[in-house]
Coordinates of C-alpha atoms and ligand atoms in Angstrom, one line a residue:
X26 CA 0.0 0.1 0.0
X27 CA 1.3 3.4 -0.8
X28 CA 2.3 5.3 2.4
X29 CA 4.8 8.1 2.6
X30 CA 5.3 7.4 6.2
X31 CA 6.0 3.7 5.6
X32 CA 8.5 4.9 2.8
X33 CA 10.0 7.3 5.1
X34 CA 10.6 4.8 7.9
X35 CA 11.3 1.6 6.3
X36 CA 13.3 2.7 3.2
X37 CA 11.7 -0.1 1.2
X38 CA 9.4 0.7 -1.8
X39 CA 6.9 -1.4 -3.4
X40 CA 4.3 -0.7 -6.1
X41 CA 0.3 -1.1 -5.9
X42 CA 0.3 -4.8 -7.1
X43 CA 3.6 -5.7 -5.3
X44 CA 5.0 -6.8 -8.7
X45 CA 8.2 -4.5 -8.2
X46 CA 9.8 -3.8 -4.8
X47 CA 13.3 -3.2 -3.4
X48 CA 15.1 -1.1 -0.7
X49 CA 16.6 2.4 -1.2
X50 CA 19.1 4.6 0.7
X51 CA 17.4 8.2 1.2
X52 CA 13.6 9.4 0.8
X53 CA 13.0 12.9 -0.2
X54 CA 9.7 15.0 -0.4
X55 CA 10.7 18.4 -1.5
X56 CA 8.3 21.4 -1.2
X57 CA 10.0 23.9 -3.6
X58 CA 11.6 23.6 -7.1
X59 CA 15.0 25.1 -5.6
X60 CA 15.0 22.3 -3.0
X61 CA 14.3 19.7 -5.5
X62 CA 17.1 21.2 -7.7
X63 CA 19.5 21.0 -4.8
X64 CA 18.6 17.4 -4.2
X65 CA 19.3 16.5 -7.8
X66 CA 22.3 18.6 -8.0
X67 CA 23.9 16.7 -5.0
X68 CA 22.8 13.3 -6.3
X69 CA 24.6 14.2 -9.8
X70 CA 28.1 15.2 -7.9
X71 CA 27.9 12.2 -5.6
X72 CA 26.9 9.9 -8.5
X73 CA 23.7 8.6 -6.9
X74 CA 20.7 7.4 -9.0
X75 CA 17.3 8.9 -8.3
X76 CA 13.9 7.5 -9.2
X77 CA 11.0 9.8 -8.7
X78 CA 7.9 7.9 -7.7
X79 CA 4.2 9.1 -8.3
X80 CA 1.5 7.1 -6.7
X81 CA 3.4 3.7 -7.5
X82 CA 0.5 2.5 -9.6
X83 CA 2.8 1.0 -12.4
X84 CA 3.0 -2.7 -12.6
X85 CA 6.5 -2.7 -14.4
X86 CA 9.5 -1.8 -12.4
X87 CA 9.7 1.7 -14.1
X88 CA 9.5 3.5 -10.8
X89 CA 11.7 1.1 -8.7
X90 CA 14.2 3.2 -6.7
X91 CA 17.6 2.2 -5.9
X92 CA 19.6 4.8 -4.1
X93 CA 17.5 8.2 -3.9
X94 CA 13.6 7.9 -4.0
X95 CA 11.9 11.1 -4.4
X96 CA 8.2 12.0 -4.3
X97 CA 6.5 15.2 -5.2
X98 CA 3.6 14.6 -2.7
X99 CA 4.4 18.1 -1.3
X100 CA 4.2 19.8 -4.7
X101 CA 0.5 19.4 -5.6
X102 CA -2.4 21.5 -6.7
X103 CA -3.4 23.9 -9.3
X104 CA -0.4 26.5 -10.1
X105 CA -2.3 28.6 -12.5
X106 CA -5.2 28.7 -14.9
X107 CA -5.5 30.7 -18.2
X108 CA -9.2 30.7 -18.8
X109 CA -9.0 32.5 -22.2
X110 CA -6.6 29.8 -23.7
X111 CA -8.3 26.9 -21.7
X112 CA -4.9 26.0 -20.1
X113 CA -4.3 24.9 -16.5
X114 CA -1.0 24.3 -15.0
X115 CA -0.7 21.7 -12.4
X116 CA 2.0 20.8 -10.0
X117 CA 3.6 17.3 -10.9
X118 CA 2.6 15.4 -7.6
X119 CA -1.2 16.3 -8.0
X120 CA -3.5 13.2 -7.7
X121 CA -5.8 12.8 -10.5
X122 CA -8.8 12.8 -8.1
X123 CA -7.8 16.2 -7.0
X124 CA -7.9 17.6 -10.7
X125 CA -11.6 17.4 -11.3
X126 CA -13.0 19.3 -8.3
X127 CA -10.0 21.8 -8.9
X128 CA -11.0 22.4 -12.4
X129 CA -14.7 22.3 -12.0
X130 CA -14.3 25.4 -9.7
X131 CA -13.2 27.3 -12.8
X132 CA -15.6 25.8 -15.2
X133 CA -13.2 23.4 -16.8
X134 CA -12.6 19.7 -17.1
X135 CA -10.0 17.1 -18.5
X136 CA -10.5 16.0 -22.0
X137 CA -10.4 12.3 -21.2
X138 CA -9.3 10.2 -18.1
X139 CA -8.5 6.5 -17.6
X140 CA -10.5 4.0 -15.2
X141 CA -9.0 5.0 -11.9
X142 CA -7.9 8.4 -10.6
X143 CA -5.2 7.6 -7.9
X144 CA -2.2 8.1 -10.0
X145 CA -0.4 11.7 -9.9
X146 CA -0.5 13.8 -12.9
X147 CA 3.3 13.6 -13.6
X148 CA 3.2 9.7 -13.3
X149 CA 0.3 9.4 -15.7
X150 CA 1.8 11.8 -18.2
X151 CA 5.0 10.0 -18.0
X152 CA 3.6 6.6 -19.3
X153 CA 0.8 7.8 -21.6
X154 CA -2.0 6.8 -19.3
X155 CA -5.2 6.6 -21.4
X156 CA -8.9 6.1 -21.3
X157 CA -10.9 5.2 -24.3
X158 CA -12.2 7.3 -27.3
X159 CA -11.0 7.0 -30.9
X160 CA -11.0 10.7 -31.5
X161 CA -8.9 11.3 -28.2
X162 CA -5.4 10.7 -27.2
X163 CA -3.9 9.8 -23.8
X164 CA -3.4 12.2 -20.9
X165 CA 0.0 13.0 -22.3
X166 CA -1.7 14.3 -25.5
X167 CA -3.5 17.1 -23.4
X168 CA -0.1 18.5 -22.3
X169 CA 0.8 21.8 -24.1
X170 CA 4.1 22.6 -21.9
X171 CA 6.3 20.8 -19.5
X172 CA 8.7 22.1 -16.6
X173 CA 11.4 19.7 -15.4
X174 CA 14.7 19.3 -13.6
X175 CA 17.2 17.5 -15.7
X176 CA 19.9 14.9 -14.4
X177 CA 22.3 17.7 -13.4
X178 CA 19.6 19.7 -11.4
X179 CA 18.9 22.4 -14.1
X180 CA 15.6 23.8 -14.7
X181 CA 13.8 23.6 -18.1
X182 CA 10.7 24.7 -19.7
X183 CA 9.2 23.7 -23.2
X184 CA 6.1 24.5 -24.9
X185 CA 4.8 22.1 -27.5
X186 CA 5.5 23.5 -31.0
X187 CA 3.6 21.2 -33.6
X188 CA 3.8 17.7 -34.8
X189 CA 7.5 17.7 -35.5
X190 CA 8.7 19.1 -32.3
X191 CA 11.5 16.4 -31.3
X192 CA 11.8 17.6 -27.7
X193 CA 8.0 17.7 -27.2
X194 CA 7.7 14.3 -28.7
X195 CA 10.3 13.0 -26.4
X196 CA 8.8 14.6 -23.3
X197 CA 5.1 13.4 -24.4
X198 CA 5.9 9.9 -22.8
X199 CA 9.2 10.1 -21.0
X200 CA 9.1 7.6 -18.3
X201 CA 10.9 10.1 -15.9
X202 CA 14.1 9.6 -18.1
X203 CA 14.5 13.1 -19.2
X204 CA 14.0 14.6 -15.7
X205 CA 11.4 15.3 -13.0
X206 CA 8.5 17.1 -14.2
X207 CA 7.6 19.7 -11.6
X208 CA 4.8 21.4 -13.6
X209 CA 2.7 20.4 -16.5
X210 CA 0.3 22.6 -18.4
X211 CA -2.8 21.0 -19.8
X212 CA -5.2 21.9 -22.5
X213 CA -8.6 21.8 -20.7
X214 CA -12.3 21.8 -21.9
X215 CA -15.2 23.7 -20.7
X216 CA -16.9 21.6 -17.8
X217 CA -19.1 18.9 -19.2
X218 CA -20.8 15.9 -18.1
X219 CA -21.0 12.2 -19.3
X220 CA -24.0 9.9 -19.9
X221 CA -22.7 6.5 -19.3
X222 CA -24.6 3.5 -20.4
X223 CA -23.4 0.0 -19.5
X224 CA -25.0 -3.2 -20.6
X225 CA -24.5 -6.9 -21.7
X226 CA -24.2 -7.9 -25.2
X227 CA -23.1 -11.0 -27.0
X228 CA -19.7 -10.7 -28.8
X229 CA -21.6 -11.2 -32.2
X230 CA -23.9 -8.1 -31.4
X231 CA -20.7 -6.0 -30.2
X232 CA -18.9 -6.9 -33.4
X233 CA -22.0 -6.1 -35.8
X234 CA -22.1 -2.5 -34.4
X235 CA -18.4 -2.0 -33.4
X236 CA -17.5 0.3 -36.3
X237 CA -20.7 2.5 -35.9
X238 CA -20.4 2.6 -32.1
X239 CA -16.8 3.7 -32.3
X240 CA -17.7 6.8 -34.4
X241 CA -21.1 7.4 -32.7
X242 CA -19.9 7.5 -29.1
X243 CA -17.1 9.7 -27.6
X244 CA -15.9 6.8 -25.7
X245 CA -16.5 3.1 -26.3
X246 CA -15.3 0.2 -24.0
X247 CA -15.6 -3.5 -24.0
X248 CA -15.0 -6.0 -21.2
X249 CA -15.0 -9.5 -22.8
X250 CA -15.1 -12.4 -20.5
X251 CA -12.8 -15.4 -21.4
X252 CA -14.5 -18.6 -22.3
X253 CA -17.8 -16.9 -22.9
X254 CA -19.3 -15.0 -25.9
X255 CA -20.4 -12.3 -23.7
X256 CA -19.4 -8.6 -23.3
X257 CA -19.9 -5.7 -21.1
X258 CA -20.3 -2.7 -23.3
X259 CA -19.9 0.8 -21.8
X260 CA -20.7 3.9 -24.2
X261 CA -20.2 7.2 -22.9
X262 CA -21.5 10.6 -24.4
X263 CA -20.7 14.2 -23.4
X264 CA -23.6 16.2 -22.3
X265 CA -24.1 19.8 -20.8
X266 CA -22.7 19.9 -17.2
X267 CA -25.0 18.4 -14.5
X268 CA -23.8 16.9 -11.3
X269 CA -24.6 13.3 -10.6
X270 CA -28.0 13.2 -8.5
X271 CA -27.5 12.4 -4.8
X272 CA -29.6 9.2 -5.0
X273 CA -28.0 8.2 -7.9
X274 CA -24.6 8.5 -6.6
X275 CA -25.4 6.6 -3.6
X276 CA -27.0 3.7 -5.6
X277 CA -24.0 3.7 -7.8
X278 CA -21.5 3.7 -5.0
X279 CA -23.1 0.8 -3.2
X280 CA -23.5 -1.1 -6.7
X281 CA -19.8 -0.5 -7.4
X282 CA -18.5 -1.2 -4.2
X283 CA -20.5 -4.1 -3.1
X284 CA -21.3 -5.8 -6.5
X285 CA -18.2 -4.7 -8.6
X286 CA -15.8 -5.0 -5.8
X287 CA -16.7 -7.0 -2.8
X288 CA -18.8 -9.7 -4.8
X289 CA -15.9 -9.9 -7.4
X290 CA -13.4 -10.1 -4.6
X291 CA -15.3 -13.3 -3.2
X292 CA -15.6 -14.8 -6.8
X293 CA -11.9 -14.2 -7.3
X294 CA -10.9 -16.0 -3.9
X295 CA -13.1 -18.9 -5.1
X296 CA -10.9 -19.2 -8.2
X297 CA -7.8 -18.7 -6.5
X298 CA -8.6 -21.4 -4.1
X299 CA -10.0 -23.7 -6.8
X300 CA -8.9 -22.6 -10.2
X301 CA -11.3 -25.3 -11.8
X302 CA -13.9 -23.1 -10.9
X303 CA -12.7 -20.2 -13.0
X304 CA -15.0 -21.0 -16.1
X305 CA -18.0 -21.0 -13.9
X306 CA -17.1 -17.6 -12.3
X307 CA -16.5 -16.1 -15.9
X308 CA -19.8 -17.2 -17.1
X309 CA -21.6 -16.2 -13.8
X310 CA -20.0 -12.6 -13.8
X311 CA -20.9 -12.3 -17.4
X312 CA -24.4 -13.3 -17.1
X313 CA -24.7 -10.8 -14.2
X314 CA -23.4 -7.7 -16.0
X315 CA -25.6 -4.9 -14.6
X316 CA -27.7 -2.5 -16.9
X317 CA -26.9 1.1 -15.8
X318 CA -27.4 4.4 -17.0
X319 CA -25.6 7.3 -15.1
X320 CA -25.0 10.9 -15.7
X321 CA -22.6 13.3 -13.9
X322 CA -19.7 15.5 -14.1
X323 CA -17.0 13.7 -16.3
X324 CA -14.5 13.4 -13.5
X325 CA -17.3 11.7 -11.3
X326 CA -17.7 8.9 -13.8
X327 CA -14.6 8.2 -15.8
X328 CA -13.0 6.4 -12.9
X329 CA -14.3 3.5 -10.8
X330 CA -13.1 2.2 -7.7
X331 CA -10.7 -0.9 -8.1
X332 CA -10.4 -2.7 -4.8
X333 CA -9.7 -6.2 -6.0
X334 CA -5.9 -6.4 -6.6
X335 CA -4.6 -7.9 -9.9
X336 CA -1.6 -8.3 -12.3
X337 CA -2.0 -6.5 -15.5
X338 CA -0.4 -6.4 -19.0
X339 CA -1.7 -4.1 -21.8
X340 CA -0.9 -4.0 -25.3
X341 CA -1.8 -1.5 -28.1
X342 CA -2.2 -2.9 -31.7
X343 CA -3.1 -0.9 -34.8
X344 CA -6.8 -0.6 -34.9
X345 CA -7.5 -2.4 -38.2
X346 CA -6.2 -5.8 -36.6
X347 CA -8.7 -5.5 -33.6
X348 CA -11.4 -7.7 -34.7
X349 CA -8.9 -10.3 -36.2
X350 CA -6.9 -10.3 -32.9
X351 CA -10.1 -10.8 -30.9
X352 CA -11.1 -13.8 -32.8
X353 CA -7.7 -15.3 -32.3
X354 CA -7.8 -14.6 -28.5
X355 CA -11.5 -16.1 -28.3
X356 CA -10.4 -19.2 -30.1
X357 CA -7.3 -19.6 -27.7
X358 CA -9.2 -18.9 -24.6
X359 CA -12.3 -21.1 -25.5
X360 CA -11.7 -23.6 -22.9
X361 CA -10.2 -21.3 -20.5
X362 CA -6.7 -23.0 -20.4
X363 CA -5.2 -20.3 -18.1
X364 CA -7.9 -20.1 -15.6
X365 CA -8.7 -16.5 -16.1
X366 CA -12.0 -14.9 -14.9
X367 CA -11.0 -11.1 -15.1
X368 CA -12.4 -9.7 -18.4
X369 CA -10.2 -8.6 -21.2
X370 CA -10.6 -4.7 -21.4
X371 CA -10.7 -3.2 -25.0
X372 CA -10.3 0.3 -25.4
X373 CA -9.6 2.6 -28.5
X374 CA -7.2 5.5 -28.6
X375 CA -6.2 7.9 -31.3
X376 CA -2.7 7.8 -32.7
X377 CA -0.2 10.2 -31.0
X378 CA 3.1 11.9 -31.9
X379 CA 4.9 10.7 -28.7
X380 CA 8.1 8.7 -29.7
X381 CA 7.3 6.3 -26.9
X382 CA 3.6 6.1 -27.2
X383 CA 2.3 2.5 -27.7
X384 CA -0.1 4.2 -30.1
X385 CA 2.7 6.2 -31.9
X386 CA 1.3 7.4 -35.2
X387 CA -1.5 4.8 -35.3
X388 CA -5.1 4.8 -34.1
X389 CA -5.0 1.9 -31.7
X390 CA -6.9 -0.8 -29.9
X391 CA -5.5 -1.3 -26.3
X392 CA -6.3 -4.7 -24.9
X393 CA -5.7 -5.2 -21.3
X394 CA -5.4 -8.7 -19.7
X395 CA -5.6 -9.2 -15.9
X396 CA -5.1 -12.0 -13.4
X397 CA -6.1 -12.0 -9.9
X398 CA -3.4 -11.3 -7.6
X399 CA -2.2 -14.6 -6.0
X400 CA -3.0 -16.6 -8.9
X401 CA -0.5 -17.8 -11.7
X402 CA -0.2 -15.2 -14.4
X403 CA 2.9 -16.1 -16.2
X404 CA 1.7 -18.8 -18.8
X405 CA -1.3 -16.5 -19.7
X406 CA 0.7 -13.4 -20.1
X407 CA 3.5 -15.5 -22.0
X408 CA 0.7 -16.7 -24.3
X409 CA -0.9 -13.3 -24.8
X410 CA 2.5 -11.6 -25.5
X411 CA 3.1 -14.1 -28.3
X412 CA -0.3 -13.6 -29.8
X413 CA 0.0 -9.7 -29.6
X414 CA 3.4 -9.9 -31.2
X415 CA 1.9 -11.2 -34.5
X416 CA 0.0 -7.8 -34.6
X417 CA 3.1 -5.7 -33.8
X418 CA 1.6 -5.1 -30.3
X419 CA 3.4 -2.3 -28.2
X420 CA 3.0 -2.7 -24.4
X421 CA 1.8 -0.1 -22.0
X422 CA 5.1 0.9 -20.2
X423 CA 3.4 1.0 -16.9
X424 CA 2.2 -2.5 -17.1
X425 CA 3.8 -5.9 -17.1
X426 CA 5.6 -6.6 -20.4
X427 CA 8.3 -8.7 -22.1
X428 CA 10.1 -5.5 -23.5
X429 CA 13.8 -6.1 -24.3
X430 CA 16.4 -3.8 -26.0
X431 CA 15.9 -5.7 -29.4
X432 CA 12.1 -5.6 -29.2
X433 CA 12.2 -1.8 -28.4
X434 CA 14.2 -1.2 -31.6
X435 CA 11.8 -3.1 -33.7
X436 CA 8.5 -1.6 -32.1
X437 CA 9.6 2.1 -31.8
X438 CA 11.0 3.6 -34.9
X439 CA 11.9 6.8 -33.1
X440 CA 13.8 5.3 -30.1
X441 CA 17.2 6.7 -31.1
X442 CA 15.8 10.2 -31.2
X443 CA 14.4 9.7 -27.8
X444 CA 17.6 8.4 -26.6
X445 CA 19.6 11.3 -28.0
X446 CA 17.3 13.7 -26.0
X447 CA 17.6 11.6 -22.9
X448 CA 21.4 11.7 -23.2
X449 CA 21.4 15.6 -23.5
X450 CA 19.3 15.9 -20.3
X451 CA 20.7 13.1 -18.3
X452 CA 24.3 12.5 -19.5
X453 CA 25.3 10.6 -16.2
X454 CA 22.1 8.3 -16.2
X455 CA 21.1 9.7 -12.8
X456 CA 17.4 8.9 -13.6
X457 CA 18.3 5.4 -15.0
X458 CA 17.3 2.5 -12.5
X459 CA 18.3 -1.1 -13.2
X460 CA 15.2 -1.9 -15.3
X461 CA 16.0 1.0 -17.7
X462 CA 19.8 0.1 -17.7
X463 CA 19.1 -3.4 -19.2
X464 CA 16.8 -1.6 -21.9
X465 CA 19.3 1.0 -23.0
Ligands
FAD24 C1 -5.5 -0.3 -10.6 C2 -5.0 0.3 -11.8 C3 -5.6 0.9 -12.9 C4 -5.0 1.5 -14.0 N1 -5.8 2.1 -14.8 C5 -5.1 2.6 -16.1 C6 -5.8 2.9 -17.1 O1 -7.2 3.2 -17.0 N2 -5.1 3.6 -18.1 C7 -3.8 3.6 -18.2 O2 -3.1 4.0 -19.1 N3 -3.0 3.2 -17.2 C8 -3.7 2.7 -16.1 N4 -3.0 2.2 -15.0 C9 -1.6 2.4 -15.1 C10 -1.2 3.9 -14.5 O3 -2.1 4.8 -14.9 C11 0.3 4.2 -15.0 O4 1.1 3.2 -14.7 C12 0.8 5.4 -14.3 O5 2.0 5.8 -14.7 C13 0.7 5.5 -12.7 O6 1.0 6.7 -12.2 P1 1.7 6.9 -10.9 O7 1.5 8.3 -10.3 O8 1.3 5.8 -9.9 O9 3.2 6.9 -11.2 P2 4.4 5.6 -10.9 O10 3.9 4.3 -11.2 O11 4.8 6.0 -9.5 O12 5.6 6.3 -11.9 C14 5.3 5.9 -13.3 C15 6.4 6.4 -14.0 O13 6.4 7.9 -14.0 C16 7.5 8.4 -13.5 N5 7.2 9.8 -12.7 C17 6.5 9.7 -11.6 N6 6.5 11.1 -11.2 C18 7.2 11.7 -12.1 C19 7.7 13.0 -12.2 N7 7.2 14.0 -11.2 N8 8.5 13.3 -13.1 C20 9.0 12.5 -14.0 N9 8.7 11.3 -14.0 C21 7.9 10.8 -13.0 C22 8.1 7.3 -12.5 O14 9.6 7.6 -12.4 C23 7.8 6.1 -13.3 O15 8.8 5.9 -14.4 C24 -3.6 1.6 -13.8 C25 -2.9 1.0 -12.9 C26 -3.5 0.5 -11.8 C27 -2.8 -0.1 -10.6

């Protein structure tokens, strides 16, 4: 569990899923840019490596600290807002759940969000955290300017200058490798609400209306239950701003906490103790997909509580291969050989210019695969990675993956350009942890 106090006293870091953990020497929570610069400057002189953590919600070891561990927990909030341009500058440590209410006070909202809001803005931006919507990019695509401290402790600011801006395309998803983001400026939209419809459909029904739904709804998301032909479909439309009604919020909170989390936890425990029950659980969950219609401010509805812990890998493929890939997955998972009861989450995201975006220059389908924490995930993920490789799948950096140096070269045509920027801003590799050293 993420706790600054525990980090301070135990000097031991772990991520949310406990898939990456290890000790470090010193913990820092600077309050000012100058203080942060001094810490980095000292690390540079002493040859110490630094890793900055956000909310530690990445599954891969990208945030794993070794010597200096640093958090921007004390550097949070709205730094400034330019209402005329629709731009808001946030301190890097701001949690996503703080952003919605802060922007609402000024009549604005984020363009899009993912399915939880526990992450920090800098952590989310650094990995290309995304939601769904084929006309929309990830949270990184909402950034118009970055302020950061490089590997020597020097302050930089850069404003995006069009599609071919090499520095902006490197900063776009930078994994904390160009420096520590202290503030980011986001393009924001006038406050809006969402109408969210969730229902069950057969996969045949989903496929028949997929293309139409993709263009008709601002956001479209599928959860396919392995070993079944059933989907939970989520369609979201933007509407004029109205808060969620009190009674609707109460019903929704109970339903999401009790049904989606507590009941799912019990079902997951059944699977862990007796994996042979997994297929039954997958079918049971699919048959009990609730029908829901909700309206409320966008930030109230994008995210849902995720209390049941899991391991996750997520891969982006060119959108034109989505249906073919899904068919292959359905065939391979027909008899549920890997004992998986978590649904496969399918989201659709517009291509982006960021050199390290999994959806770099291609509209993409992101398929996310989950396994209940405590159950064996290796055979499932190995199989998935082999299947997704055929479609030139690029993994989400913040999730479990099988990336190697060679694979990165094949998948990311602009890796060398990113590396050149990284070497400029971090010549001594102050920000490289062991995981990244093996990938460079
Ligand atoms: C339950 C759950 C649900 C999730 N849902 C989604 C989803 O819907 N969509 C999606 O795309 N992803 C999702 N993720 C993944 C998650 O959004 C990313 O891994 C994200 O990076 C985590 O943000 P964080 O603040 O926890 O950063 P961390 O995991 O702590 O760090 C991530 C990276 O950012 C770097 N970093 C952190 N702060 C800074 C900074 N100030 N400056 C520079 N670099 C920094 C770290 O060094 C590290 O490399 C989910 C993860 C979990 C556990």
